[in-house]
Amino acid sequence: MKKILYHLILINLIVIFTGCSSNEKPVIVQEEMNGTEQESAKLIEESNEKDSEEPQMMIEFMLEEEQLTINLDKIPILKNYLSQIENRKDAIDQMKINKLDIESTESIYLLGFAGSENMYSYLLLDPTDAGRSFLLTDRAKFLKISQSPDNKKLLFYFERTVKNQPWKTNKIVVLDLLNWESNKLINNADHNNIALNQFKWPILNIKWTDNESVSTTVPSIKHATKDELTKWINSEQSTKQVEFFIANE
């Protein structure tokens, strides 16, 4: 499983699809339901008798109030993952999908796949005609999402368990909703060893300060080494506030 996930991360995808031909299915098809269906997921393969190409692969998610059909041919990272899994049914049954109601934009979906020990790889899906997708992280637990005051950015907060250690590490991803690109977060020189985009530090809390900056609460240590984190976890666990700013690139 780790080998498969590593291969997927190497792909380093931000897949942006800008429309489909009349013969192709869109990335996501939404259909309202009456709310009585049991939540489920299944793989569907459709073939065209006149077409010698491989059948189209789709995942159908039955949610409480809607049915989602995801065209895997438009999301290579998911198709590649499933192609390497022997038991696809189990892999799909373990997937988690949540609708994120975001102000100032259409609803988007957070899909967790490749689940193991309550951790998933997370893919953000855009059901609009743009059909965009964005791989947020691998092997993590999703904690929360927070929208910037101007509603133009999303902050995703993830957690990862550290094997045989009492602390957990965190990762922050900030997504620009206009272009679906991640924003780099930087801080001043006094704290430039703290990287929010990697699972290196315990990030105990994070919140927006304004549209271009966030405030974090982290352990009051110099470096997130095993020795320093062990001393911190066995002490009073003092913390410090560190401000991060969105880099203008």
PDB file of N, CA and C in Angstrom, residues 196-234:
ATOM      1  N   LEU A 196       4.654  24.369   7.371  1.00  0.00           N
ATOM      2  CA  LEU A 196       3.269  23.937   7.542  1.00  0.00           C
ATOM      3  C   LEU A 196       2.827  22.936   6.490  1.00  0.00           C
ATOM      4  N   ASN A 197       3.531  22.886   5.371  1.00  0.00           N
ATOM      5  CA  ASN A 197       3.110  22.015   4.268  1.00  0.00           C
ATOM      6  C   ASN A 197       3.704  20.614   4.350  1.00  0.00           C
ATOM      7  N   GLN A 198       4.317  20.286   5.499  1.00  0.00           N
ATOM      8  CA  GLN A 198       4.867  18.954   5.725  1.00  0.00           C
ATOM      9  C   GLN A 198       4.460  18.474   7.112  1.00  0.00           C
ATOM     10  N   PHE A 199       4.412  17.163   7.281  1.00  0.00           N
ATOM     11  CA  PHE A 199       4.091  16.600   8.591  1.00  0.00           C
ATOM     12  C   PHE A 199       5.361  16.555   9.441  1.00  0.00           C
ATOM     13  N   LYS A 200       5.781  17.713   9.938  1.00  0.00           N
ATOM     14  CA  LYS A 200       6.993  17.820  10.744  1.00  0.00           C
ATOM     15  C   LYS A 200       6.700  18.284  12.168  1.00  0.00           C
ATOM     16  N   TRP A 201       5.792  19.231  12.300  1.00  0.00           N
ATOM     17  CA  TRP A 201       5.504  19.860  13.590  1.00  0.00           C
ATOM     18  C   TRP A 201       4.095  19.521  14.071  1.00  0.00           C
ATOM     19  N   PRO A 202       3.903  19.421  15.394  1.00  0.00           N
ATOM     20  CA  PRO A 202       2.544  19.457  15.926  1.00  0.00           C
ATOM     21  C   PRO A 202       2.018  20.891  15.805  1.00  0.00           C
ATOM     22  N   ILE A 203       0.924  21.066  15.108  1.00  0.00           N
ATOM     23  CA  ILE A 203       0.281  22.375  15.002  1.00  0.00           C
ATOM     24  C   ILE A 203      -0.992  22.280  15.838  1.00  0.00           C
ATOM     25  N   LEU A 204      -0.941  22.857  17.016  1.00  0.00           N
ATOM     26  CA  LEU A 204      -1.995  22.651  18.003  1.00  0.00           C
ATOM     27  C   LEU A 204      -3.256  23.441  17.685  1.00  0.00           C
ATOM     28  N   ASN A 205      -3.096  24.533  16.982  1.00  0.00           N
ATOM     29  CA  ASN A 205      -4.256  25.326  16.584  1.00  0.00           C
ATOM     30  C   ASN A 205      -3.863  26.234  15.424  1.00  0.00           C
ATOM     31  N   ILE A 206      -4.830  26.579  14.602  1.00  0.00           N
ATOM     32  CA  ILE A 206      -4.578  27.504  13.500  1.00  0.00           C
ATOM     33  C   ILE A 206      -5.866  28.246  13.180  1.00  0.00           C
ATOM     34  N   LYS A 207      -5.732  29.527  12.865  1.00  0.00           N
ATOM     35  CA  LYS A 207      -6.901  30.332  12.513  1.00  0.00           C
ATOM     36  C   LYS A 207      -6.478  31.473  11.597  1.00  0.00           C
ATOM     37  N   TRP A 208      -7.428  31.944  10.822  1.00  0.00           N
ATOM     38  CA  TRP A 208      -7.167  33.086   9.951  1.00  0.00           C
ATOM     39  C   TRP A 208      -7.019  34.355  10.785  1.00  0.00           C
ATOM     40  N   THR A 209      -6.001  35.159  10.471  1.00  0.00           N
ATOM     41  CA  THR A 209      -5.853  36.480  11.076  1.00  0.00           C
ATOM     42  C   THR A 209      -6.518  37.526  10.198  1.00  0.00           C
ATOM     43  N   ASP A 210      -6.291  37.405   8.904  1.00  0.00           N
ATOM     44  CA  ASP A 210      -6.963  38.220   7.895  1.00  0.00           C
ATOM     45  C   ASP A 210      -6.935  37.432   6.592  1.00  0.00           C
ATOM     46  N   ASN A 211      -7.193  38.082   5.475  1.00  0.00           N
ATOM     47  CA  ASN A 211      -7.271  37.366   4.198  1.00  0.00           C
ATOM     48  C   ASN A 211      -5.938  36.821   3.712  1.00  0.00           C
ATOM     49  N   GLU A 212      -4.833  37.338   4.256  1.00  0.00           N
ATOM     50  CA  GLU A 212      -3.506  36.972   3.767  1.00  0.00           C
ATOM     51  C   GLU A 212      -2.613  36.343   4.824  1.00  0.00           C
ATOM     52  N   SER A 213      -3.122  36.062   6.011  1.00  0.00           N
ATOM     53  CA  SER A 213      -2.259  35.512   7.058  1.00  0.00           C
ATOM     54  C   SER A 213      -3.047  34.629   8.015  1.00  0.00           C
ATOM     55  N   VAL A 214      -2.319  33.711   8.665  1.00  0.00           N
ATOM     56  CA  VAL A 214      -2.904  32.819   9.668  1.00  0.00           C
ATOM     57  C   VAL A 214      -2.025  32.820  10.907  1.00  0.00           C
ATOM     58  N   SER A 215      -2.633  32.525  12.037  1.00  0.00           N
ATOM     59  CA  SER A 215      -1.903  32.425  13.299  1.00  0.00           C
ATOM     60  C   SER A 215      -1.918  30.975  13.757  1.00  0.00           C
ATOM     61  N   THR A 216      -0.753  30.459  14.138  1.00  0.00           N
ATOM     62  CA  THR A 216      -0.645  29.068  14.575  1.00  0.00           C
ATOM     63  C   THR A 216      -0.175  28.991  16.023  1.00  0.00           C
ATOM     64  N   THR A 217      -0.551  27.913  16.687  1.00  0.00           N
ATOM     65  CA  THR A 217      -0.038  27.589  18.017  1.00  0.00           C
ATOM     66  C   THR A 217       0.786  26.319  17.886  1.00  0.00           C
ATOM     67  N   VAL A 218       2.071  26.408  18.247  1.00  0.00           N
ATOM     68  CA  VAL A 218       2.989  25.271  18.110  1.00  0.00           C
ATOM     69  C   VAL A 218       3.774  25.098  19.408  1.00  0.00           C
ATOM     70  N   PRO A 219       4.402  23.936  19.623  1.00  0.00           N
ATOM     71  CA  PRO A 219       5.237  23.752  20.809  1.00  0.00           C
ATOM     72  C   PRO A 219       6.353  24.794  20.879  1.00  0.00           C
ATOM     73  N   SER A 220       6.650  25.229  22.080  1.00  0.00           N
ATOM     74  CA  SER A 220       7.700  26.233  22.277  1.00  0.00           C
ATOM     75  C   SER A 220       9.069  25.550  22.303  1.00  0.00           C
ATOM     76  N   ILE A 221       9.490  25.097  21.137  1.00  0.00           N
ATOM     77  CA  ILE A 221      10.791  24.452  20.965  1.00  0.00           C
ATOM     78  C   ILE A 221      11.457  25.057  19.736  1.00  0.00           C
ATOM     79  N   LYS A 222      12.760  24.822  19.598  1.00  0.00           N
ATOM     80  CA  LYS A 222      13.494  25.401  18.473  1.00  0.00           C
ATOM     81  C   LYS A 222      13.342  24.566  17.212  1.00  0.00           C
ATOM     82  N   HIS A 223      13.502  23.253  17.361  1.00  0.00           N
ATOM     83  CA  HIS A 223      13.398  22.349  16.219  1.00  0.00           C
ATOM     84  C   HIS A 223      12.504  21.169  16.596  1.00  0.00           C
ATOM     85  N   ALA A 224      11.763  20.652  15.632  1.00  0.00           N
ATOM     86  CA  ALA A 224      10.846  19.537  15.891  1.00  0.00           C
ATOM     87  C   ALA A 224      11.568  18.202  15.766  1.00  0.00           C
ATOM     88  N   THR A 225      12.620  18.031  16.568  1.00  0.00           N
ATOM     89  CA  THR A 225      13.354  16.766  16.586  1.00  0.00           C
ATOM     90  C   THR A 225      12.717  15.815  17.593  1.00  0.00           C
ATOM     91  N   LYS A 226      13.068  14.556  17.512  1.00  0.00           N
ATOM     92  CA  LYS A 226      12.531  13.571  18.442  1.00  0.00           C
ATOM     93  C   LYS A 226      12.901  13.920  19.875  1.00  0.00           C
ATOM     94  N   ASP A 227      14.147  14.330  20.115  1.00  0.00           N
ATOM     95  CA  ASP A 227      14.591  14.670  21.470  1.00  0.00           C
ATOM     96  C   ASP A 227      13.832  15.870  22.018  1.00  0.00           C
ATOM     97  N   GLU A 228      13.709  16.928  21.208  1.00  0.00           N
ATOM     98  CA  GLU A 228      13.038  18.131  21.699  1.00  0.00           C
ATOM     99  C   GLU A 228      11.547  17.897  21.916  1.00  0.00           C
ATOM    100  N   LEU A 229      10.920  17.126  21.034  1.00  0.00           N
ATOM    101  CA  LEU A 229       9.500  16.842  21.204  1.00  0.00           C
ATOM    102  C   LEU A 229       9.257  15.932  22.402  1.00  0.00           C
ATOM    103  N   THR A 230      10.176  15.013  22.677  1.00  0.00           N
ATOM    104  CA  THR A 230      10.056  14.147  23.850  1.00  0.00           C
ATOM    105  C   THR A 230      10.144  14.971  25.127  1.00  0.00           C
ATOM    106  N   LYS A 231      11.100  15.890  25.182  1.00  0.00           N
ATOM    107  CA  LYS A 231      11.225  16.770  26.353  1.00  0.00           C
ATOM    108  C   LYS A 231       9.981  17.633  26.514  1.00  0.00           C
ATOM    109  N   TRP A 232       9.474  18.122  25.395  1.00  0.00           N
ATOM    110  CA  TRP A 232       8.290  18.983  25.454  1.00  0.00           C
ATOM    111  C   TRP A 232       7.063  18.217  25.934  1.00  0.00           C
ATOM    112  N   ILE A 233       6.862  17.005  25.422  1.00  0.00           N
ATOM    113  CA  ILE A 233       5.673  16.231  25.773  1.00  0.00           C
ATOM    114  C   ILE A 233       5.697  15.825  27.240  1.00  0.00           C
ATOM    115  N   ASN A 234       6.913  15.708  27.809  1.00  0.00           N
ATOM    116  CA  ASN A 234       7.064  15.318  29.215  1.00  0.00           C
ATOM    117  C   ASN A 234       7.184  16.515  30.153  1.00  0.00           C
TER     118      ASN A 234
END
